[in-house]
Amino acid sequence: MSLQDDVIADLKARFADRVLGEGSHVGQRWLDVKREGILDLLRACRDDHGCDVLMDLCGVDWLDKGMPERFCVVYELVNLKKAEHVRIKAWVPEDDPEIDTASDLWKAAPWAEREVYDMYGLTFRGHGDLRRILLPDAYQGHPLRKDYPLVGHGERQNFPRYGL
Amino acid sequence: MGLDSWMAEGAMTTRVTDLVSWSRKNSMWPMPFGVACCAIEMMATLSSRYDLARFGAEAIRFSPRQSDLMIVSGRISLKMMPVLGKIWEQMPEPKWCISMGACASCGGVFDTYAMIQGIDRFMPVHVYVPGCPPRPESLIDAVIKIQEIITTERANRAVSA
Ligand code: SF4
């Protein structure tokens, strides 16, 4: 059994009421979970299964593709001793785009969460420093949402003119 | 002893403005604003094979206060445009600007929410260089065009536009 099989079996047994489903692609499995109590699952991964690195935390917008919710936050965890990955997907609804921050568990989380906030407009409860990280502070909207127009809402034209 | 015989010794007459323009156009100090792939071609232009020093413009200055020719080579994002504008304003008059490549001139293929669609919406541009990226010969041509602008315009103009 690989680490991902262990973790998925264990989490399904211990947090049965929070699991929405699971899936796999090219041999990589993941667990779909509700956002409520996501920290309990992540803490179990870290403390009981040795996932000591949060390799990535990113958002996905599925818009109307028939997923459990519109947004999901993907946690890519790594156990450095075994050199294996574990993937957790937490689903976040459109009308209340909020989820608990993982910054107490991994120090790598805050910047990644700021990027998700910047690009998707998901807020992270308890983050403490949730500012835009890539776009200018005054930017309106969240451009990686699938219903955001490709050319923006006119931000490209609304700067002061220089030297004229 | 008339003026003619004195000039035959090797002196010539001109206007002060022409003299100033002549010295300006042969000693341009470029401010390289290289932010993407076009900057590689700009570096090639400056280096020995194409040798921009032949046109008196080899003294690259990364300080805007010491330069008078802005070469914008690369794509400019929303977050970079205020920086570019600030550097342009810090350059002392008289100053000229070359917009190098499709991205700086019109956004190029990057028609997205994050990209400025042509720096000329926000600051003056004197010569556009087409291409993606333009070859060094094109940039040299642009520098020569800037030199023509310098010779033809009034030397003591107050504001570049
Ligand atoms: S014009 Fe082409 S070469 Fe120049 S910055 Fe744009 S993509 Fe790069």
Short mmCIF file of C-alpha atoms and ligand atoms in Angstrom, two decimals, chain B residues 36-38 73-75 100-104 109-110 131-134, ligand 1:
data_model
loop_
_atom_site.label_atom_id
_atom_site.label_comp_id
_atom_site.label_asym_id
_atom_site.label_seq_id
_atom_site.Cartn_x
_atom_site.Cartn_y
_atom_site.Cartn_z
CA ALA B 36 11.04 40.28 -21.65
CA CYS B 37 12.44 38.45 -24.65
CA CYS B 38 12.95 41.61 -26.72
CA SER B 73 11.75 46.26 -24.82
CA GLY B 74 9.24 43.74 -23.65
CA ARG B 75 5.70 43.37 -22.44
CA MET B 100 10.62 48.02 -29.15
CA GLY B 101 8.61 45.02 -30.29
CA ALA B 102 4.96 44.16 -30.70
CA CYS B 103 4.29 43.83 -26.97
CA ALA B 104 5.45 47.26 -25.93
CA VAL B 109 -0.34 38.39 -28.53
CA PHE B 110 -0.94 39.10 -24.85
CA GLY B 131 8.75 42.64 -34.86
CA CYS B 132 8.57 39.84 -32.36
CA PRO B 133 11.36 40.25 -31.53
CA PRO B 134 12.79 42.90 -33.88
S1 SF4 C 1 7.36 41.37 -29.00
FE1 SF4 C 1 7.83 39.17 -29.02
S2 SF4 C 1 9.99 39.06 -28.46
FE2 SF4 C 1 9.26 41.08 -27.85
S3 SF4 C 1 8.63 40.91 -25.71
FE3 SF4 C 1 6.82 40.53 -26.98
S4 SF4 C 1 6.77 38.29 -27.23
FE4 SF4 C 1 8.83 38.83 -26.54
#
